[in-house]
């Protein structure tokens, strides 16, 4: 079974106490609003230090640690997952990033794809990006049987006009 390792980029993530969140709902306009994003490992293979990671900046990139003989990922990964053959996770798997309407998950060209709130993206599908709802979201790196399951919580805050 794989595990999450902490690399130097992980130092860019800040940890704060967990805050309560409501049910997922859509955001009609993002002008004047900021987003707080927290990622939790749900399965043992996805847990990072057994605590939530509050993302201090976006994008956050997730991918597999290369095995012997493989090249490094195209873009560096902030969260590195250890996986064995047959791989569930690609070296460049998915990113959580700011999108035009809030926060979104983008499949970074993974072979198997990513599942976001039950919707498969990436892999052989034409859709590579899906928005995250405000509240709790499930992101699976790989197919339905992948051991790399995450809960991503998005909250909205009003930006101060100072």
Short mmCIF file of N, CA, C and O in Angstrom, two decimals, residues 67-160:
data_model
loop_
_atom_site.label_atom_id
_atom_site.label_comp_id
_atom_site.label_asym_id
_atom_site.label_seq_id
_atom_site.Cartn_x
_atom_site.Cartn_y
_atom_site.Cartn_z
N UNK A 67 9.46 5.98 -9.95
CA UNK A 67 10.19 4.77 -9.59
C UNK A 67 11.50 4.77 -10.37
O UNK A 67 11.71 5.60 -11.27
N UNK A 68 12.39 3.86 -10.05
CA UNK A 68 13.70 3.78 -10.70
C UNK A 68 13.55 3.77 -12.21
O UNK A 68 12.73 3.04 -12.76
N UNK A 69 14.32 4.62 -12.88
CA UNK A 69 14.31 4.68 -14.34
C UNK A 69 13.32 5.66 -14.93
O UNK A 69 13.32 5.89 -16.13
N UNK A 70 12.44 6.22 -14.10
CA UNK A 70 11.46 7.19 -14.60
C UNK A 70 11.99 8.61 -14.43
O UNK A 70 12.72 8.91 -13.48
N UNK A 71 11.55 9.48 -15.34
CA UNK A 71 11.91 10.90 -15.24
C UNK A 71 11.09 11.55 -14.13
O UNK A 71 10.05 11.04 -13.71
N UNK A 72 11.58 12.69 -13.68
CA UNK A 72 10.84 13.47 -12.68
C UNK A 72 9.57 14.03 -13.32
O UNK A 72 9.49 14.15 -14.55
N UNK A 73 8.56 14.41 -12.52
CA UNK A 73 7.34 15.01 -13.07
C UNK A 73 7.68 16.28 -13.85
O UNK A 73 8.69 16.94 -13.59
N UNK A 74 6.81 16.64 -14.81
CA UNK A 74 7.01 17.84 -15.61
C UNK A 74 7.04 19.07 -14.71
O UNK A 74 7.90 19.92 -14.83
N UNK A 75 6.06 19.18 -13.82
CA UNK A 75 6.01 20.24 -12.82
C UNK A 75 6.24 19.57 -11.46
O UNK A 75 5.81 18.45 -11.26
N UNK A 76 6.89 20.26 -10.55
CA UNK A 76 7.11 19.68 -9.23
C UNK A 76 5.80 19.41 -8.52
O UNK A 76 4.81 20.12 -8.72
N UNK A 77 5.77 18.38 -7.69
CA UNK A 77 4.57 18.04 -6.93
C UNK A 77 4.70 18.54 -5.49
O UNK A 77 5.74 18.37 -4.86
N UNK A 78 3.63 19.13 -5.00
CA UNK A 78 3.57 19.58 -3.61
C UNK A 78 3.23 18.43 -2.68
O UNK A 78 3.69 18.39 -1.55
N UNK A 79 2.39 17.51 -3.15
CA UNK A 79 2.07 16.30 -2.41
C UNK A 79 2.51 15.14 -3.29
O UNK A 79 2.06 14.99 -4.42
N UNK A 80 3.42 14.32 -2.75
CA UNK A 80 3.97 13.20 -3.49
C UNK A 80 3.44 11.89 -2.92
O UNK A 80 3.57 11.64 -1.72
N UNK A 81 2.85 11.08 -3.79
CA UNK A 81 2.25 9.82 -3.38
C UNK A 81 3.14 8.66 -3.80
O UNK A 81 3.65 8.65 -4.92
N UNK A 82 3.31 7.71 -2.92
CA UNK A 82 4.09 6.52 -3.22
C UNK A 82 3.14 5.42 -3.67
O UNK A 82 2.23 5.04 -2.92
N UNK A 83 3.33 4.92 -4.88
CA UNK A 83 2.44 3.92 -5.45
C UNK A 83 3.30 2.83 -6.09
O UNK A 83 4.45 3.07 -6.44
N UNK A 84 2.73 1.64 -6.24
CA UNK A 84 3.44 0.54 -6.88
C UNK A 84 2.62 0.04 -8.07
O UNK A 84 1.42 0.32 -8.16
N UNK A 85 3.27 -0.70 -8.96
CA UNK A 85 2.58 -1.23 -10.14
C UNK A 85 1.52 -2.24 -9.71
O UNK A 85 1.74 -2.98 -8.77
N UNK A 86 0.39 -2.30 -10.38
CA UNK A 86 -0.05 -1.37 -11.44
C UNK A 86 -0.44 -0.03 -10.83
O UNK A 86 -1.22 0.02 -9.88
N UNK A 87 0.12 1.03 -11.36
CA UNK A 87 -0.04 2.36 -10.78
C UNK A 87 -1.47 2.87 -10.84
O UNK A 87 -2.15 2.72 -11.85
N UNK A 88 -1.92 3.48 -9.74
CA UNK A 88 -3.18 4.21 -9.69
C UNK A 88 -2.94 5.68 -10.00
O UNK A 88 -3.83 6.38 -10.47
N UNK A 89 -1.73 6.14 -9.70
CA UNK A 89 -1.40 7.56 -9.76
C UNK A 89 -0.28 7.80 -10.76
O UNK A 89 0.70 7.06 -10.78
N UNK A 90 -0.43 8.86 -11.55
CA UNK A 90 0.61 9.28 -12.49
C UNK A 90 1.58 10.23 -11.80
O UNK A 90 1.24 10.84 -10.77
N UNK A 91 2.76 10.40 -12.38
CA UNK A 91 3.73 11.35 -11.81
C UNK A 91 3.17 12.76 -11.82
O UNK A 91 3.42 13.54 -10.92
N UNK A 92 2.43 13.13 -12.84
CA UNK A 92 1.73 14.41 -12.93
C UNK A 92 0.25 14.08 -12.89
O UNK A 92 -0.35 13.81 -13.93
N UNK A 93 -0.38 14.08 -11.71
CA UNK A 93 -1.74 13.55 -11.64
C UNK A 93 -2.83 14.62 -11.65
O UNK A 93 -3.57 14.74 -12.61
N UNK A 94 -2.98 15.38 -10.57
CA UNK A 94 -4.00 16.42 -10.56
C UNK A 94 -3.50 17.64 -9.81
O UNK A 94 -2.52 17.59 -9.08
N UNK A 95 -4.20 18.76 -10.03
CA UNK A 95 -3.89 20.00 -9.32
C UNK A 95 -5.19 20.58 -8.80
O UNK A 95 -6.25 20.45 -9.41
N UNK A 96 -5.10 21.23 -7.64
CA UNK A 96 -6.20 22.03 -7.11
C UNK A 96 -5.77 23.47 -7.35
O UNK A 96 -4.69 23.87 -6.93
N UNK A 97 -6.61 24.23 -8.06
CA UNK A 97 -6.21 25.57 -8.48
C UNK A 97 -7.38 26.52 -8.49
O UNK A 97 -8.53 26.10 -8.44
N UNK A 98 -7.06 27.79 -8.55
CA UNK A 98 -8.10 28.82 -8.68
C UNK A 98 -8.59 28.80 -10.11
O UNK A 98 -7.80 28.77 -11.05
N UNK A 99 -9.89 28.76 -10.29
CA UNK A 99 -10.48 28.77 -11.63
C UNK A 99 -11.29 30.04 -11.83
O UNK A 99 -11.37 30.88 -10.93
N UNK A 100 -11.92 30.17 -12.97
CA UNK A 100 -12.70 31.38 -13.25
C UNK A 100 -13.89 31.57 -12.32
O UNK A 100 -14.32 32.70 -12.09
N UNK A 101 -14.41 30.48 -11.75
CA UNK A 101 -15.58 30.57 -10.88
C UNK A 101 -15.32 30.05 -9.47
O UNK A 101 -16.25 29.66 -8.78
N UNK A 102 -14.08 30.03 -9.05
CA UNK A 102 -13.76 29.55 -7.71
C UNK A 102 -12.56 28.63 -7.72
O UNK A 102 -11.55 28.91 -8.35
N UNK A 103 -12.69 27.49 -7.05
CA UNK A 103 -11.60 26.52 -6.95
C UNK A 103 -11.98 25.32 -7.80
O UNK A 103 -13.13 24.91 -7.84
N UNK A 104 -11.00 24.75 -8.48
CA UNK A 104 -11.27 23.62 -9.37
C UNK A 104 -10.17 22.57 -9.25
O UNK A 104 -9.10 22.84 -8.73
N UNK A 105 -10.49 21.36 -9.73
CA UNK A 105 -9.51 20.30 -9.86
C UNK A 105 -9.23 20.13 -11.35
O UNK A 105 -10.15 20.07 -12.16
N UNK A 106 -7.94 20.08 -11.68
CA UNK A 106 -7.52 19.87 -13.08
C UNK A 106 -6.69 18.59 -13.13
O UNK A 106 -5.71 18.46 -12.42
N UNK A 107 -7.12 17.64 -13.95
CA UNK A 107 -6.31 16.45 -14.18
C UNK A 107 -5.13 16.89 -15.05
O UNK A 107 -5.31 17.55 -16.07
N UNK A 108 -3.93 16.57 -14.63
CA UNK A 108 -2.72 17.05 -15.29
C UNK A 108 -2.22 16.09 -16.37
O UNK A 108 -1.03 16.05 -16.66
N UNK A 109 -3.10 15.33 -16.97
CA UNK A 109 -2.70 14.41 -18.03
C UNK A 109 -2.44 13.01 -17.51
O UNK A 109 -1.66 12.26 -18.09
N UNK A 110 -3.10 12.65 -16.40
CA UNK A 110 -2.88 11.32 -15.83
C UNK A 110 -3.38 10.24 -16.77
O UNK A 110 -4.26 10.47 -17.61
N UNK A 111 -2.84 9.05 -16.62
CA UNK A 111 -3.21 7.93 -17.47
C UNK A 111 -4.58 7.37 -17.07
O UNK A 111 -5.43 7.12 -17.92
N UNK A 112 -4.82 7.19 -15.77
CA UNK A 112 -6.06 6.58 -15.29
C UNK A 112 -7.17 7.61 -15.12
O UNK A 112 -8.33 7.30 -15.31
N UNK A 113 -6.82 8.85 -14.78
CA UNK A 113 -7.81 9.89 -14.56
C UNK A 113 -8.00 10.19 -13.09
O UNK A 113 -7.36 9.61 -12.22
N UNK A 114 -8.92 11.10 -12.82
CA UNK A 114 -9.23 11.58 -11.47
C UNK A 114 -10.74 11.58 -11.34
O UNK A 114 -11.45 11.84 -12.31
N UNK A 115 -11.23 11.29 -10.14
CA UNK A 115 -12.67 11.32 -9.90
C UNK A 115 -12.95 12.43 -8.89
O UNK A 115 -12.38 12.43 -7.80
N UNK A 116 -13.80 13.38 -9.27
CA UNK A 116 -14.13 14.51 -8.41
C UNK A 116 -15.63 14.48 -8.15
O UNK A 116 -16.43 14.62 -9.07
N UNK A 117 -16.00 14.25 -6.89
CA UNK A 117 -17.43 14.16 -6.52
C UNK A 117 -18.18 13.20 -7.43
O UNK A 117 -19.29 13.48 -7.87
N UNK A 118 -17.56 12.07 -7.72
CA UNK A 118 -18.19 11.04 -8.54
C UNK A 118 -18.07 11.26 -10.04
O UNK A 118 -18.49 10.40 -10.82
N UNK A 119 -17.50 12.37 -10.48
CA UNK A 119 -17.37 12.68 -11.91
C UNK A 119 -15.94 12.37 -12.36
O UNK A 119 -14.99 12.99 -11.89
N UNK A 120 -15.78 11.41 -13.30
CA UNK A 120 -14.44 11.11 -13.79
C UNK A 120 -13.97 12.18 -14.78
O UNK A 120 -14.72 12.60 -15.66
N UNK A 121 -12.73 12.63 -14.60
CA UNK A 121 -12.10 13.58 -15.52
C UNK A 121 -10.72 13.06 -15.88
O UNK A 121 -10.17 12.19 -15.19
N UNK A 122 -10.15 13.60 -16.95
CA UNK A 122 -8.81 13.20 -17.36
C UNK A 122 -8.79 11.80 -17.92
O UNK A 122 -9.81 11.24 -18.31
N UNK A 123 -7.60 11.21 -17.95
CA UNK A 123 -7.46 9.89 -18.55
C UNK A 123 -7.82 9.97 -20.02
O UNK A 123 -7.36 10.85 -20.73
N UNK A 124 -8.72 9.11 -20.48
CA UNK A 124 -9.15 9.11 -21.88
C UNK A 124 -10.36 10.02 -22.13
O UNK A 124 -10.87 10.08 -23.23
N UNK A 125 -10.80 10.75 -21.09
CA UNK A 125 -11.96 11.63 -21.23
C UNK A 125 -11.54 12.99 -21.76
O UNK A 125 -10.43 13.43 -21.54
N UNK A 126 -12.45 13.68 -22.42
CA UNK A 126 -12.16 15.00 -22.98
C UNK A 126 -12.19 16.10 -21.91
O UNK A 126 -11.63 17.15 -22.11
N UNK A 127 -12.89 15.86 -20.82
CA UNK A 127 -12.99 16.85 -19.75
C UNK A 127 -11.81 16.67 -18.80
O UNK A 127 -11.56 15.56 -18.31
N UNK A 128 -11.07 17.75 -18.54
CA UNK A 128 -9.91 17.66 -17.67
C UNK A 128 -10.03 18.54 -16.43
O UNK A 128 -9.19 18.48 -15.55
N UNK A 129 -11.09 19.36 -16.35
CA UNK A 129 -11.25 20.29 -15.24
C UNK A 129 -12.69 20.25 -14.74
O UNK A 129 -13.62 20.17 -15.54
N UNK A 130 -12.86 20.31 -13.41
CA UNK A 130 -14.19 20.36 -12.83
C UNK A 130 -14.13 21.27 -11.60
O UNK A 130 -13.17 21.23 -10.84
N UNK A 131 -15.15 22.12 -11.40
CA UNK A 131 -15.15 23.00 -10.23
C UNK A 131 -15.43 22.23 -8.96
O UNK A 131 -16.13 21.23 -8.96
N UNK A 132 -14.89 22.73 -7.86
CA UNK A 132 -15.20 22.19 -6.54
C UNK A 132 -16.32 23.00 -5.93
O UNK A 132 -16.39 24.21 -6.12
N UNK A 133 -17.19 22.33 -5.20
CA UNK A 133 -18.28 23.00 -4.51
C UNK A 133 -17.75 23.62 -3.22
O UNK A 133 -16.76 23.16 -2.66
N UNK A 134 -18.42 24.66 -2.75
CA UNK A 134 -18.12 25.18 -1.43
C UNK A 134 -18.64 24.14 -0.45
O UNK A 134 -19.77 23.67 -0.56
N UNK A 135 -17.80 23.74 0.49
CA UNK A 135 -18.11 22.66 1.41
C UNK A 135 -17.21 21.49 1.14
O UNK A 135 -16.07 21.65 0.70
N UNK A 136 -17.71 20.28 1.40
CA UNK A 136 -16.89 19.08 1.25
C UNK A 136 -16.96 18.51 -0.15
O UNK A 136 -18.03 18.47 -0.76
N UNK A 137 -15.79 18.05 -0.65
CA UNK A 137 -15.66 17.42 -1.96
C UNK A 137 -14.80 16.18 -1.80
O UNK A 137 -13.95 16.12 -0.91
N UNK A 138 -15.03 15.19 -2.67
CA UNK A 138 -14.18 14.00 -2.68
C UNK A 138 -13.36 14.01 -3.97
O UNK A 138 -13.91 14.20 -5.05
N UNK A 139 -12.05 13.79 -3.84
CA UNK A 139 -11.16 13.70 -4.99
C UNK A 139 -10.41 12.38 -4.88
O UNK A 139 -9.78 12.10 -3.86
N UNK A 140 -10.51 11.57 -5.94
CA UNK A 140 -9.83 10.28 -5.99
C UNK A 140 -8.78 10.36 -7.09
O UNK A 140 -9.10 10.63 -8.25
N UNK A 141 -7.53 10.14 -6.72
CA UNK A 141 -6.44 10.08 -7.71
C UNK A 141 -6.43 8.67 -8.27
O UNK A 141 -6.01 7.73 -7.60
N UNK A 142 -6.94 8.51 -9.49
CA UNK A 142 -7.03 7.19 -10.11
C UNK A 142 -8.47 6.77 -10.30
O UNK A 142 -9.39 7.59 -10.24
N UNK A 143 -8.66 5.48 -10.51
CA UNK A 143 -9.99 4.94 -10.75
C UNK A 143 -10.76 4.66 -9.48
O UNK A 143 -10.30 4.96 -8.37
N UNK A 144 -11.95 4.07 -9.62
CA UNK A 144 -12.82 3.83 -8.46
C UNK A 144 -12.18 2.98 -7.36
O UNK A 144 -12.54 3.12 -6.20
N UNK A 145 -11.25 2.12 -7.68
CA UNK A 145 -10.62 1.25 -6.68
C UNK A 145 -9.32 1.83 -6.12
O UNK A 145 -8.63 1.17 -5.34
N UNK A 146 -8.98 3.02 -6.51
CA UNK A 146 -7.73 3.63 -6.06
C UNK A 146 -7.73 3.83 -4.54
O UNK A 146 -8.74 4.25 -3.96
N UNK A 147 -6.59 3.57 -3.89
CA UNK A 147 -6.50 3.81 -2.45
C UNK A 147 -6.17 5.27 -2.10
O UNK A 147 -6.00 5.59 -0.93
N UNK A 148 -6.11 6.14 -3.10
CA UNK A 148 -5.73 7.53 -2.88
C UNK A 148 -6.97 8.43 -2.94
O UNK A 148 -7.27 9.03 -3.97
N UNK A 149 -7.68 8.50 -1.81
CA UNK A 149 -8.91 9.28 -1.70
C UNK A 149 -8.69 10.45 -0.75
O UNK A 149 -8.14 10.27 0.34
N UNK A 150 -9.15 11.61 -1.20
CA UNK A 150 -8.98 12.83 -0.42
C UNK A 150 -10.33 13.51 -0.23
O UNK A 150 -11.22 13.40 -1.06
N UNK A 151 -10.44 14.23 0.89
CA UNK A 151 -11.58 15.12 1.11
C UNK A 151 -11.00 16.52 0.99
O UNK A 151 -10.02 16.87 1.66
N UNK A 152 -11.60 17.34 0.13
CA UNK A 152 -11.15 18.71 -0.07
C UNK A 152 -12.30 19.62 0.36
O UNK A 152 -13.40 19.53 -0.18
N UNK A 153 -12.03 20.46 1.35
CA UNK A 153 -13.05 21.35 1.89
C UNK A 153 -12.73 22.77 1.44
O UNK A 153 -11.63 23.26 1.66
N UNK A 154 -13.71 23.39 0.80
CA UNK A 154 -13.56 24.76 0.30
C UNK A 154 -14.49 25.66 1.09
O UNK A 154 -15.69 25.35 1.22
N UNK A 155 -13.96 26.75 1.63
CA UNK A 155 -14.80 27.75 2.29
C UNK A 155 -14.52 29.10 1.64
O UNK A 155 -13.46 29.32 1.07
N UNK A 156 -15.51 29.97 1.73
CA UNK A 156 -15.43 31.28 1.10
C UNK A 156 -15.29 32.33 2.19
O UNK A 156 -15.93 32.24 3.24
N UNK A 157 -14.46 33.33 1.94
CA UNK A 157 -14.34 34.45 2.87
C UNK A 157 -14.32 35.74 2.07
O UNK A 157 -13.81 35.78 0.95
N UNK A 158 -14.91 36.76 2.65
CA UNK A 158 -14.94 38.06 1.98
C UNK A 158 -13.57 38.71 2.13
O UNK A 158 -12.98 38.71 3.20
N UNK A 159 -13.07 39.23 1.00
CA UNK A 159 -11.78 39.91 1.04
C UNK A 159 -11.96 41.31 1.58
O UNK A 159 -12.92 41.99 1.23
N UNK A 160 -11.05 41.73 2.44
CA UNK A 160 -11.16 43.08 3.00
C UNK A 160 -10.78 44.09 1.93
O UNK A 160 -9.99 43.81 1.04
#
